[in-house]
């Protein structure tokens, strides 16, 4: 009894001390009672069966309301840390052999390891761009985006939005956006579709995820372009697909060159091959369609930046070449508007529409209907087409600035890709060692030099992928000038 | 020569007709020339080697500018449909054996089928709620959301936002949001974390996707609650995991009851089991932690609606029970704010932080930084906590209305779950046949009755999952009254 009283006094004193120490915490008084008590029980300071001071006594001793004490005690009881005592009051519950001891950090690191596919995924994170620096590929001109107009649209649709836009949805996207997009794609990309075939996604990556997993099983083969896009490859890897890289020549990939097991998926960037920039020729397109039909495979057409073609009108889509072709068209607003928007879309063959809609709602959920409504108006009112046209001339100009900045190196033999289209140029280098050197020194100069060799699944060719769309004149001149000098330096050694 | 001339006249006339017919289309003139020409070439109306009329002649005959004709022809040439002719002008290219014929629709449906995992996924779409109707589970009170305040915050952060918020990011979310969330979770959920451990996702589903695939391989075992949450199960199924259902009793799942191969992942809803509503007891929590450590498995703590507890303070998280425990805490803003927001988060053990951040940037991309900034302020300024408190009392009231509406049935033996917490009640039914009848008739009465049996992976128990949080008093009275009568009807037969 004396021991119990003494323990009980210890609890009261310790609590008074804690309350005093943590006076400035934004927690409620009840939380500030609860937390230390729970800690002492978990650490074994208070042991099973031990009585706690009565709520009346605690309230008086600590100078706080009895209800506050009761709130803390009720929570401890609800969570099983204390139990009602024979007679009256509460005592510490029997938690069995003591809970998990703090694990040393090193043990945790090595403890439950990543999955095999998780490990493999890391290989595809190498070409990941993040944070703005000159030459990061795939970044549009954020400085030229019509922010005020866009914000006005967002505001208007925020105010107007019906309540059910905030709910769980499974429509495959806002009908108004699907319809606006459908008109745009039919006109500008010769895509054959009606609005129901469109599924709005939270970016192209989500589209790849759906396609890959709904249409292929682990062990199936995907044909990919070599070199090619790491984002799509990451999805294939995570889905357990075997990737068959097919070399890209001046006319794109040649299905005749493919060996090995028949493909289930064929991934292509026909308008503007990523990253090399070539256009898939019409004959190759037709051959690919035939190959896909023969193998009952699906063609994935990733049309990521086809809007920006400088020497002729944008090419028609592969999807639109033939009625009922097994092609899924993947689009994104990350390039034309901005990456942080997280909106993209699929154009699906009719038999897949319903199943993709359900799978998307289940696996990813839908949302951002306000943004979708603003985007629908942006397209319908013609702002989208005007923005594309403006960006096309801005990017042509930015490419010209880059060529100008690199002219001294080009005069000495630096080889650049044609640049008929898109948001980046490829510079060919003499060796992987040269590539590595430039990438390393670029890092220090705030220049994001993406090594071409990393875009290859097999042995890579040396080069640099130079995004120019996201940088203004000054940055292009600075970074381009630096690169030109760095290349000349390396060459003269 | 005469034939060529006659063909050439046919082309001019046919084009004139088409231009006239499609005068109102929003396409450019060049597009309206290009489209029929391409169509005729693809359909074989124009054959390989056939000469096209000169641009000069077409322009004159159609009464349009020569540049317009040239634009159309250049596009056809760029895409490989026409080629430069010996001498001058253009002729139709040789596309080889004719392109893909329009596939009959039926053939396509049956053509390249869904993957095995795609087929399996459809089983998990049954409990999907979409579109608002009374009793849809998991839908919060969208009518009580402080829209004006939220829109003010969005507007402010839209205006303030730095350009790089619109770019590709790989920070794992806006630091301000991670920090605000961390404070909130530490105080209200006893989560042990610092801000760097938080990864912002586009909803809880994206969190499940990352966990499942980064930490488990196909063929690995996941323990799940039986009955349980279809959204998480859909991820496990798509990732090829073997699911081991563990029955939920009054204290949650009992790891001692598990048989079969050791788990790699253990999925639990400890605060408020979904859908049955029980709380995982402290002893079971400790036992689960020990089991996870023994098997080097990861515990996934899905804390989807723990904020809404009516009889005591919210329970502390499983994650916070022990330092360094192998627990990943999954949170969502879909319940506390609204589903269409598409924001959720993971609290990761430190060794996983970096790898999850990279994987998330690669597989899903980051975005919506404006919304993240608005949310950070919403939390920091205390609006979040106040909204939770208001919703708690609103949901308690809504549950009371539901009980009142169901009172006639309850008086005759309809059994309801305790409702100490959460956003739904479970009604037990006598048979699966009764369940089916009620669900069918509910459909016609605009009442979304979710059959309890569908939440089971194995043979299901009959019942109904009745979401009440998303419906107002009138709707609850109407739908509840309907259900009460329908149940009494069925029972008296």
Short mmCIF file of N, CA and C in Angstrom, two decimals, chain A residues 27 31 34 38 42 75 79-80 95 100 105 108 110-117 121-122 124 127 131-132 138-139 142 147 151 154-155 158 161 163 166-168 187 190 202 205 209 213-214 216-218 229 231 238-239 264 282 293 296 298 314-316 320-321 324 334-335 338-342 350 355 359 362-363 365-368, chain B residues 27 31 34 38 42 75 79-81 95 100 105 108 110-117 121-122 124 127 132 138-139 142 147 151 154-155 158 161 163 166-168 187 190 202 205 209 213-214 216-218 229 231 238-239 264 282 293 296 298 313-316 321 324 334-335 338-342 350 355 359 362-363 365-368:
data_model
loop_
_atom_site.label_atom_id
_atom_site.label_comp_id
_atom_site.label_asym_id
_atom_site.label_seq_id
_atom_site.Cartn_x
_atom_site.Cartn_y
_atom_site.Cartn_z
N UNK A 27 -0.81 21.04 -28.34
CA UNK A 27 -1.69 19.92 -28.03
C UNK A 27 -2.69 20.33 -26.95
N UNK A 31 -4.29 15.62 -24.31
CA UNK A 31 -3.23 14.96 -25.07
C UNK A 31 -1.92 14.98 -24.31
N UNK A 34 -2.11 12.28 -21.80
CA UNK A 34 -2.17 10.96 -22.44
C UNK A 34 -0.79 10.49 -22.91
N UNK A 38 1.06 6.99 -21.81
CA UNK A 38 1.19 5.91 -22.77
C UNK A 38 2.66 5.52 -22.92
N UNK A 42 4.27 1.86 -22.27
CA UNK A 42 4.96 1.13 -23.34
C UNK A 42 6.39 0.82 -22.99
N UNK A 75 -9.16 7.58 -23.43
CA UNK A 75 -8.42 7.22 -24.64
C UNK A 75 -7.46 6.08 -24.36
N UNK A 79 -7.77 2.38 -26.09
CA UNK A 79 -6.67 1.79 -26.84
C UNK A 79 -6.07 0.57 -26.15
N UNK A 80 -6.59 0.25 -24.99
CA UNK A 80 -6.15 -0.98 -24.33
C UNK A 80 -4.94 -0.82 -23.44
N UNK A 95 0.12 -6.07 -21.27
CA UNK A 95 0.41 -6.05 -22.72
C UNK A 95 1.21 -7.27 -23.13
N UNK A 100 7.72 -4.29 -29.07
CA UNK A 100 8.89 -4.21 -29.94
C UNK A 100 9.88 -3.17 -29.44
N UNK A 105 18.83 1.49 -36.46
CA UNK A 105 18.51 1.92 -37.82
C UNK A 105 19.14 1.01 -38.88
N UNK A 108 17.16 -1.97 -39.71
CA UNK A 108 15.98 -1.66 -40.51
C UNK A 108 16.31 -1.53 -41.99
N UNK A 110 18.50 -2.87 -43.69
CA UNK A 110 18.81 -4.13 -44.35
C UNK A 110 17.61 -5.06 -44.16
N UNK A 111 16.73 -4.72 -43.21
CA UNK A 111 15.63 -5.62 -42.85
C UNK A 111 14.73 -6.04 -44.01
N UNK A 112 13.46 -5.66 -44.07
CA UNK A 112 12.67 -6.18 -45.17
C UNK A 112 13.06 -5.46 -46.45
N UNK A 113 13.69 -6.14 -47.38
CA UNK A 113 14.28 -5.46 -48.53
C UNK A 113 13.22 -5.11 -49.58
N UNK A 114 13.62 -4.37 -50.58
CA UNK A 114 12.77 -4.08 -51.72
C UNK A 114 12.46 -5.37 -52.48
N UNK A 115 11.36 -5.34 -53.21
CA UNK A 115 11.04 -6.47 -54.07
C UNK A 115 12.01 -6.49 -55.26
N UNK A 116 12.04 -7.61 -55.96
CA UNK A 116 12.87 -7.70 -57.16
C UNK A 116 12.49 -6.63 -58.17
N UNK A 117 11.16 -6.47 -58.37
CA UNK A 117 10.76 -5.47 -59.36
C UNK A 117 11.06 -4.06 -58.88
N UNK A 121 13.22 -1.36 -60.90
CA UNK A 121 12.68 -0.04 -61.25
C UNK A 121 13.74 1.05 -61.15
N UNK A 122 14.62 0.88 -60.15
CA UNK A 122 15.61 1.93 -59.92
C UNK A 122 16.48 2.16 -61.15
N UNK A 124 15.48 2.42 -64.03
CA UNK A 124 14.77 3.29 -64.98
C UNK A 124 14.58 4.70 -64.43
N UNK A 127 17.05 8.48 -66.04
CA UNK A 127 16.78 9.58 -66.97
C UNK A 127 15.72 10.53 -66.43
N UNK A 131 13.33 19.27 -61.01
CA UNK A 131 13.95 20.53 -60.62
C UNK A 131 14.44 21.19 -61.89
N UNK A 132 14.25 22.47 -62.00
CA UNK A 132 14.56 23.11 -63.26
C UNK A 132 16.03 23.46 -63.42
N UNK A 138 12.09 17.64 -72.16
CA UNK A 138 10.65 17.46 -71.95
C UNK A 138 9.99 18.54 -71.13
N UNK A 139 10.72 19.56 -70.75
CA UNK A 139 10.12 20.64 -69.95
C UNK A 139 9.66 21.76 -70.90
N UNK A 142 7.52 27.15 -69.33
CA UNK A 142 6.62 27.53 -68.24
C UNK A 142 6.49 29.04 -68.14
N UNK A 147 -0.72 32.18 -67.73
CA UNK A 147 -1.20 31.89 -66.38
C UNK A 147 -2.45 32.64 -65.99
N UNK A 151 -5.81 30.91 -64.87
CA UNK A 151 -6.33 31.08 -63.51
C UNK A 151 -7.75 31.62 -63.52
N UNK A 154 -9.87 28.64 -64.18
CA UNK A 154 -9.95 27.81 -62.97
C UNK A 154 -10.90 28.42 -61.96
N UNK A 155 -10.75 29.73 -61.74
CA UNK A 155 -11.62 30.41 -60.78
C UNK A 155 -13.08 30.27 -61.16
N UNK A 158 -14.21 26.77 -60.57
CA UNK A 158 -14.28 26.48 -59.13
C UNK A 158 -15.60 26.99 -58.57
N UNK A 161 -18.70 24.96 -59.99
CA UNK A 161 -18.68 23.50 -59.98
C UNK A 161 -19.81 22.88 -59.17
N UNK A 163 -21.60 20.06 -56.88
CA UNK A 163 -21.03 19.29 -55.78
C UNK A 163 -20.51 17.92 -56.21
N UNK A 166 -16.87 16.82 -56.79
CA UNK A 166 -15.95 16.59 -55.69
C UNK A 166 -16.02 15.16 -55.18
N UNK A 167 -16.98 14.43 -55.70
CA UNK A 167 -17.27 13.07 -55.24
C UNK A 167 -16.36 12.07 -55.97
N UNK A 168 -16.45 10.80 -55.57
CA UNK A 168 -15.85 9.75 -56.37
C UNK A 168 -16.58 9.70 -57.71
N UNK A 187 -9.22 16.79 -85.68
CA UNK A 187 -8.76 17.81 -86.62
C UNK A 187 -7.25 17.85 -86.72
N UNK A 190 -5.66 13.78 -86.82
CA UNK A 190 -6.32 12.75 -87.64
C UNK A 190 -6.62 11.48 -86.84
N UNK A 202 -4.52 10.79 -65.00
CA UNK A 202 -3.68 11.76 -64.29
C UNK A 202 -2.27 11.72 -64.89
N UNK A 205 1.71 8.68 -67.76
CA UNK A 205 2.21 7.52 -67.01
C UNK A 205 1.07 6.63 -66.53
N UNK A 209 0.41 2.69 -67.32
CA UNK A 209 0.17 1.71 -66.26
C UNK A 209 -1.07 0.87 -66.57
N UNK A 213 -0.85 -3.23 -67.70
CA UNK A 213 -1.32 -4.28 -66.79
C UNK A 213 -2.64 -4.89 -67.24
N UNK A 214 -3.46 -4.12 -67.92
CA UNK A 214 -4.74 -4.68 -68.36
C UNK A 214 -4.55 -5.54 -69.61
N UNK A 216 -1.37 -6.96 -70.69
CA UNK A 216 -0.24 -7.90 -70.72
C UNK A 216 -0.03 -8.52 -69.35
N UNK A 217 0.40 -9.77 -69.36
CA UNK A 217 0.73 -10.45 -68.11
C UNK A 217 2.23 -10.51 -67.93
N UNK A 218 2.66 -10.77 -66.72
CA UNK A 218 4.07 -10.93 -66.44
C UNK A 218 4.62 -12.03 -67.35
N UNK A 229 11.97 5.66 -74.35
CA UNK A 229 11.49 6.45 -73.23
C UNK A 229 11.44 5.63 -71.93
N UNK A 231 10.14 6.28 -69.05
CA UNK A 231 8.88 6.27 -68.29
C UNK A 231 8.02 5.07 -68.65
N UNK A 238 8.01 -2.89 -64.20
CA UNK A 238 7.25 -3.14 -62.99
C UNK A 238 6.16 -4.18 -63.21
N UNK A 239 5.68 -4.28 -64.45
CA UNK A 239 4.62 -5.23 -64.75
C UNK A 239 5.18 -6.59 -65.12
N UNK A 264 3.32 -8.75 -77.22
CA UNK A 264 1.95 -8.53 -76.76
C UNK A 264 1.64 -7.04 -76.85
N UNK A 282 5.77 5.90 -93.32
CA UNK A 282 4.45 5.34 -93.58
C UNK A 282 4.53 3.83 -93.80
N UNK A 293 -1.49 -6.92 -85.91
CA UNK A 293 -2.67 -7.75 -86.15
C UNK A 293 -2.31 -9.23 -86.22
N UNK A 296 -1.79 -10.42 -82.83
CA UNK A 296 -2.83 -9.98 -81.91
C UNK A 296 -2.23 -9.17 -80.76
N UNK A 298 -1.07 -5.25 -79.16
CA UNK A 298 -1.56 -3.88 -79.11
C UNK A 298 -0.43 -2.92 -79.41
N UNK A 314 1.91 18.98 -88.55
CA UNK A 314 2.13 17.78 -87.73
C UNK A 314 1.67 16.55 -88.49
N UNK A 315 2.35 15.45 -88.28
CA UNK A 315 1.98 14.22 -88.99
C UNK A 315 0.70 13.64 -88.42
N UNK A 316 -0.04 12.97 -89.28
CA UNK A 316 -1.24 12.28 -88.81
C UNK A 316 -0.84 11.15 -87.87
N UNK A 320 -4.97 6.87 -86.52
CA UNK A 320 -5.96 7.24 -87.52
C UNK A 320 -5.75 6.59 -88.87
N UNK A 321 -4.65 5.83 -89.01
CA UNK A 321 -4.33 5.25 -90.32
C UNK A 321 -5.37 4.25 -90.79
N UNK A 324 -10.48 0.71 -86.86
CA UNK A 324 -10.48 -0.49 -86.04
C UNK A 324 -9.10 -1.09 -85.78
N UNK A 334 1.18 17.56 -70.40
CA UNK A 334 2.40 18.02 -69.71
C UNK A 334 3.27 18.85 -70.63
N UNK A 335 3.27 18.55 -71.92
CA UNK A 335 4.14 19.29 -72.83
C UNK A 335 3.46 20.55 -73.34
N UNK A 338 1.44 22.22 -68.87
CA UNK A 338 2.58 22.11 -67.95
C UNK A 338 2.52 20.79 -67.20
N UNK A 339 3.70 20.26 -66.83
CA UNK A 339 3.77 18.92 -66.23
C UNK A 339 3.00 18.81 -64.91
N UNK A 340 3.04 19.87 -64.10
CA UNK A 340 2.41 19.80 -62.78
C UNK A 340 0.89 19.68 -62.84
N UNK A 341 0.33 19.86 -64.04
CA UNK A 341 -1.12 19.76 -64.21
C UNK A 341 -1.61 18.34 -63.94
N UNK A 342 -0.79 17.36 -64.27
CA UNK A 342 -1.14 15.93 -64.12
C UNK A 342 -2.46 15.58 -64.81
N UNK A 350 -12.92 0.80 -79.13
CA UNK A 350 -14.19 0.66 -78.42
C UNK A 350 -14.29 -0.53 -77.47
N UNK A 355 -13.92 -1.46 -69.91
CA UNK A 355 -13.04 -2.13 -68.96
C UNK A 355 -11.95 -1.17 -68.44
N UNK A 359 -11.40 -0.07 -64.56
CA UNK A 359 -10.08 -0.31 -63.96
C UNK A 359 -9.47 1.00 -63.46
N UNK A 362 -11.05 2.01 -60.27
CA UNK A 362 -10.67 1.13 -59.16
C UNK A 362 -9.23 1.33 -58.74
N UNK A 363 -8.33 1.38 -59.74
CA UNK A 363 -6.90 1.42 -59.41
C UNK A 363 -6.40 2.82 -59.12
N UNK A 365 -8.65 5.94 -59.24
CA UNK A 365 -9.67 6.93 -58.89
C UNK A 365 -9.61 8.11 -59.85
N UNK A 366 -10.73 8.78 -60.00
CA UNK A 366 -10.77 9.97 -60.84
C UNK A 366 -10.84 11.22 -59.98
N UNK A 367 -10.53 12.35 -60.59
CA UNK A 367 -10.63 13.58 -59.82
C UNK A 367 -10.27 14.79 -60.64
N UNK A 368 -10.06 15.90 -59.94
CA UNK A 368 -9.66 17.15 -60.57
C UNK A 368 -10.65 17.57 -61.65
N UNK B 27 -11.99 23.03 -89.70
CA UNK B 27 -10.64 22.70 -90.14
C UNK B 27 -10.12 23.77 -91.09
N UNK B 31 -6.27 21.36 -94.39
CA UNK B 31 -6.70 20.09 -93.81
C UNK B 31 -7.83 19.49 -94.62
N UNK B 34 -6.27 17.85 -97.55
CA UNK B 34 -5.43 16.72 -97.15
C UNK B 34 -6.27 15.48 -96.83
N UNK B 38 -5.85 11.82 -98.62
CA UNK B 38 -5.27 10.71 -97.87
C UNK B 38 -6.23 9.53 -97.87
N UNK B 42 -5.49 5.78 -99.19
CA UNK B 42 -5.58 4.62 -98.30
C UNK B 42 -6.59 3.59 -98.78
N UNK B 75 2.29 17.88 -96.39
CA UNK B 75 1.95 16.96 -95.31
C UNK B 75 1.81 15.54 -95.84
N UNK B 79 4.24 12.45 -94.74
CA UNK B 79 3.73 11.21 -94.16
C UNK B 79 3.90 10.02 -95.08
N UNK B 80 4.44 10.26 -96.26
CA UNK B 80 4.75 9.14 -97.15
C UNK B 80 3.62 8.71 -98.06
N UNK B 81 2.53 9.49 -98.12
CA UNK B 81 1.43 9.10 -98.99
C UNK B 81 1.69 9.46 -100.45
N UNK B 95 2.34 1.97 -101.35
CA UNK B 95 2.19 1.57 -99.94
C UNK B 95 2.25 0.07 -99.78
N UNK B 100 -4.42 -2.16 -93.73
CA UNK B 100 -5.38 -2.88 -92.91
C UNK B 100 -6.82 -2.55 -93.30
N UNK B 105 -16.37 -5.13 -86.07
CA UNK B 105 -16.30 -4.83 -84.65
C UNK B 105 -16.24 -6.08 -83.78
N UNK B 108 -12.85 -7.47 -83.37
CA UNK B 108 -12.03 -6.68 -82.48
C UNK B 108 -12.29 -7.02 -81.01
N UNK B 110 -13.20 -9.61 -79.66
CA UNK B 110 -12.69 -10.88 -79.24
C UNK B 110 -11.19 -10.93 -79.51
N UNK B 111 -10.73 -9.99 -80.36
CA UNK B 111 -9.34 -10.00 -80.83
C UNK B 111 -8.27 -10.02 -79.71
N UNK B 112 -7.45 -9.00 -79.51
CA UNK B 112 -6.44 -9.15 -78.47
C UNK B 112 -7.11 -8.99 -77.12
N UNK B 113 -7.19 -10.07 -76.37
CA UNK B 113 -8.00 -10.04 -75.14
C UNK B 113 -7.28 -9.35 -73.99
N UNK B 114 -7.99 -9.17 -72.92
CA UNK B 114 -7.40 -8.64 -71.69
C UNK B 114 -6.36 -9.61 -71.15
N UNK B 115 -5.45 -9.09 -70.37
CA UNK B 115 -4.49 -9.96 -69.69
C UNK B 115 -5.20 -10.72 -68.58
N UNK B 116 -4.55 -11.76 -68.09
CA UNK B 116 -5.11 -12.51 -66.97
C UNK B 116 -5.35 -11.62 -65.77
N UNK B 117 -4.35 -10.76 -65.48
CA UNK B 117 -4.54 -9.89 -64.32
C UNK B 117 -5.63 -8.86 -64.56
N UNK B 121 -8.84 -8.28 -62.23
CA UNK B 121 -9.14 -6.97 -61.64
C UNK B 121 -10.64 -6.70 -61.61
N UNK B 122 -11.32 -7.17 -62.66
CA UNK B 122 -12.74 -6.86 -62.76
C UNK B 122 -13.52 -7.39 -61.56
N UNK B 124 -12.71 -7.09 -58.64
CA UNK B 124 -12.58 -6.15 -57.52
C UNK B 124 -13.24 -4.82 -57.81
N UNK B 127 -17.38 -3.51 -55.73
CA UNK B 127 -17.74 -2.62 -54.62
C UNK B 127 -17.45 -1.15 -54.92
N UNK B 132 -23.38 10.02 -57.12
CA UNK B 132 -23.93 10.13 -55.78
C UNK B 132 -25.31 9.53 -55.63
N UNK B 138 -18.24 5.65 -47.86
CA UNK B 138 -16.98 6.37 -48.01
C UNK B 138 -17.11 7.76 -48.60
N UNK B 139 -18.32 8.22 -48.83
CA UNK B 139 -18.50 9.56 -49.40
C UNK B 139 -18.72 10.56 -48.26
N UNK B 142 -20.16 16.37 -48.77
CA UNK B 142 -19.69 17.38 -49.71
C UNK B 142 -20.47 18.68 -49.55
N UNK B 147 -16.39 25.42 -49.03
CA UNK B 147 -15.91 25.69 -50.38
C UNK B 147 -15.34 27.07 -50.58
N UNK B 151 -11.66 27.81 -51.76
CA UNK B 151 -11.41 28.48 -53.04
C UNK B 151 -10.56 29.73 -52.85
N UNK B 154 -7.08 28.44 -52.63
CA UNK B 154 -6.59 28.03 -53.95
C UNK B 154 -6.22 29.25 -54.79
N UNK B 155 -7.10 30.25 -54.80
CA UNK B 155 -6.84 31.45 -55.57
C UNK B 155 -5.55 32.12 -55.14
N UNK B 158 -2.64 30.06 -56.27
CA UNK B 158 -2.49 30.12 -57.72
C UNK B 158 -1.74 31.39 -58.12
N UNK B 161 2.03 31.30 -56.89
CA UNK B 161 2.86 30.12 -57.15
C UNK B 161 4.09 30.42 -57.99
N UNK B 163 7.05 29.56 -60.62
CA UNK B 163 6.95 28.80 -61.87
C UNK B 163 7.34 27.34 -61.71
N UNK B 166 5.04 24.27 -61.53
CA UNK B 166 4.34 23.74 -62.69
C UNK B 166 5.19 22.71 -63.43
N UNK B 167 6.43 22.59 -63.01
CA UNK B 167 7.41 21.74 -63.69
C UNK B 167 7.30 20.30 -63.18
N UNK B 168 8.08 19.42 -63.79
CA UNK B 168 8.24 18.10 -63.21
C UNK B 168 8.94 18.24 -61.86
N UNK B 187 0.36 14.96 -33.52
CA UNK B 187 -0.55 15.34 -32.45
C UNK B 187 -1.81 14.49 -32.42
N UNK B 190 -0.76 10.28 -33.11
CA UNK B 190 0.41 9.71 -32.46
C UNK B 190 1.33 8.99 -33.43
N UNK B 202 -1.14 10.94 -55.17
CA UNK B 202 -2.42 11.37 -55.74
C UNK B 202 -3.52 10.43 -55.24
N UNK B 205 -4.87 5.21 -53.16
CA UNK B 205 -4.65 4.12 -54.11
C UNK B 205 -3.23 4.14 -54.67
N UNK B 209 -0.37 1.23 -54.53
CA UNK B 209 0.34 0.77 -55.73
C UNK B 209 1.85 0.75 -55.50
N UNK B 213 4.09 -2.85 -55.10
CA UNK B 213 5.03 -3.26 -56.12
C UNK B 213 6.48 -3.07 -55.74
N UNK B 214 6.74 -2.08 -54.88
CA UNK B 214 8.12 -1.88 -54.47
C UNK B 214 8.54 -2.89 -53.40
N UNK B 216 6.82 -6.04 -52.77
CA UNK B 216 6.45 -7.44 -52.95
C UNK B 216 6.55 -7.82 -54.42
N UNK B 217 6.91 -9.07 -54.65
CA UNK B 217 6.97 -9.59 -56.01
C UNK B 217 5.76 -10.48 -56.28
N UNK B 218 5.51 -10.71 -57.55
CA UNK B 218 4.43 -11.62 -57.92
C UNK B 218 4.67 -12.97 -57.23
N UNK B 229 -11.15 -4.25 -47.74
CA UNK B 229 -11.27 -3.13 -48.69
C UNK B 229 -10.84 -3.54 -50.10
N UNK B 231 -10.29 -1.78 -52.76
CA UNK B 231 -9.30 -0.94 -53.45
C UNK B 231 -7.89 -1.47 -53.24
N UNK B 238 -3.53 -7.07 -58.97
CA UNK B 238 -2.83 -6.63 -60.17
C UNK B 238 -1.33 -6.86 -60.06
N UNK B 239 -0.82 -6.88 -58.84
CA UNK B 239 0.61 -7.08 -58.64
C UNK B 239 0.96 -8.56 -58.53
N UNK B 264 4.38 -11.27 -46.89
CA UNK B 264 5.35 -10.24 -47.24
C UNK B 264 4.73 -8.87 -46.89
N UNK B 282 -5.21 -3.68 -28.70
CA UNK B 282 -3.80 -3.42 -28.47
C UNK B 282 -2.97 -4.69 -28.52
N UNK B 293 7.72 -8.51 -37.78
CA UNK B 293 9.17 -8.54 -37.61
C UNK B 293 9.73 -9.94 -37.82
N UNK B 296 9.81 -10.63 -41.39
CA UNK B 296 10.36 -9.52 -42.17
C UNK B 296 9.33 -9.02 -43.17
N UNK B 298 6.05 -6.28 -44.17
CA UNK B 298 5.66 -4.89 -43.95
C UNK B 298 4.19 -4.83 -43.56
N UNK B 313 -11.63 9.74 -27.81
CA UNK B 313 -10.69 10.38 -28.73
C UNK B 313 -10.28 9.38 -29.79
N UNK B 314 -9.84 9.84 -30.98
CA UNK B 314 -9.38 8.89 -31.99
C UNK B 314 -8.25 8.03 -31.43
N UNK B 315 -8.17 6.80 -31.86
CA UNK B 315 -7.13 5.92 -31.34
C UNK B 315 -5.79 6.26 -31.93
N UNK B 316 -4.75 6.01 -31.16
CA UNK B 316 -3.40 6.22 -31.66
C UNK B 316 -3.13 5.25 -32.80
N UNK B 321 3.12 2.97 -32.37
CA UNK B 321 3.26 2.10 -31.20
C UNK B 321 4.70 1.80 -30.85
N UNK B 324 10.68 2.61 -35.04
CA UNK B 324 11.33 1.78 -36.07
C UNK B 324 10.54 0.55 -36.48
N UNK B 334 -9.40 12.16 -49.00
CA UNK B 334 -10.69 11.95 -49.66
C UNK B 334 -11.84 11.96 -48.67
N UNK B 335 -11.60 11.50 -47.45
CA UNK B 335 -12.68 11.43 -46.47
C UNK B 335 -12.82 12.75 -45.71
N UNK B 338 -12.38 16.01 -49.72
CA UNK B 338 -13.29 15.43 -50.70
C UNK B 338 -12.52 14.53 -51.66
N UNK B 339 -13.19 13.48 -52.17
CA UNK B 339 -12.52 12.48 -53.00
C UNK B 339 -11.91 13.05 -54.28
N UNK B 340 -12.59 14.01 -54.90
CA UNK B 340 -12.11 14.54 -56.17
C UNK B 340 -10.80 15.30 -56.06
N UNK B 341 -10.36 15.57 -54.81
CA UNK B 341 -9.11 16.29 -54.59
C UNK B 341 -7.91 15.49 -55.08
N UNK B 342 -7.99 14.18 -54.96
CA UNK B 342 -6.90 13.27 -55.33
C UNK B 342 -5.58 13.62 -54.64
N UNK B 350 12.23 5.36 -42.50
CA UNK B 350 13.31 6.10 -43.16
C UNK B 350 14.03 5.37 -44.27
N UNK B 355 13.83 5.72 -51.91
CA UNK B 355 13.46 4.84 -53.00
C UNK B 355 12.00 5.06 -53.41
N UNK B 359 10.69 6.30 -57.08
CA UNK B 359 9.73 5.45 -57.78
C UNK B 359 8.45 6.22 -58.08
N UNK B 362 8.98 8.50 -60.96
CA UNK B 362 9.12 7.76 -62.22
C UNK B 362 7.79 7.15 -62.69
N UNK B 363 7.10 6.52 -61.76
CA UNK B 363 5.89 5.77 -62.15
C UNK B 363 4.66 6.66 -62.22
N UNK B 365 4.71 10.41 -61.43
CA UNK B 365 4.95 11.85 -61.56
C UNK B 365 4.27 12.60 -60.41
N UNK B 366 4.81 13.76 -60.10
CA UNK B 366 4.20 14.59 -59.05
C UNK B 366 3.48 15.77 -59.67
N UNK B 367 2.64 16.40 -58.92
CA UNK B 367 1.97 17.57 -59.46
C UNK B 367 1.03 18.19 -58.46
N UNK B 368 0.17 19.07 -58.97
CA UNK B 368 -0.84 19.74 -58.15
C UNK B 368 -0.22 20.45 -56.97
#
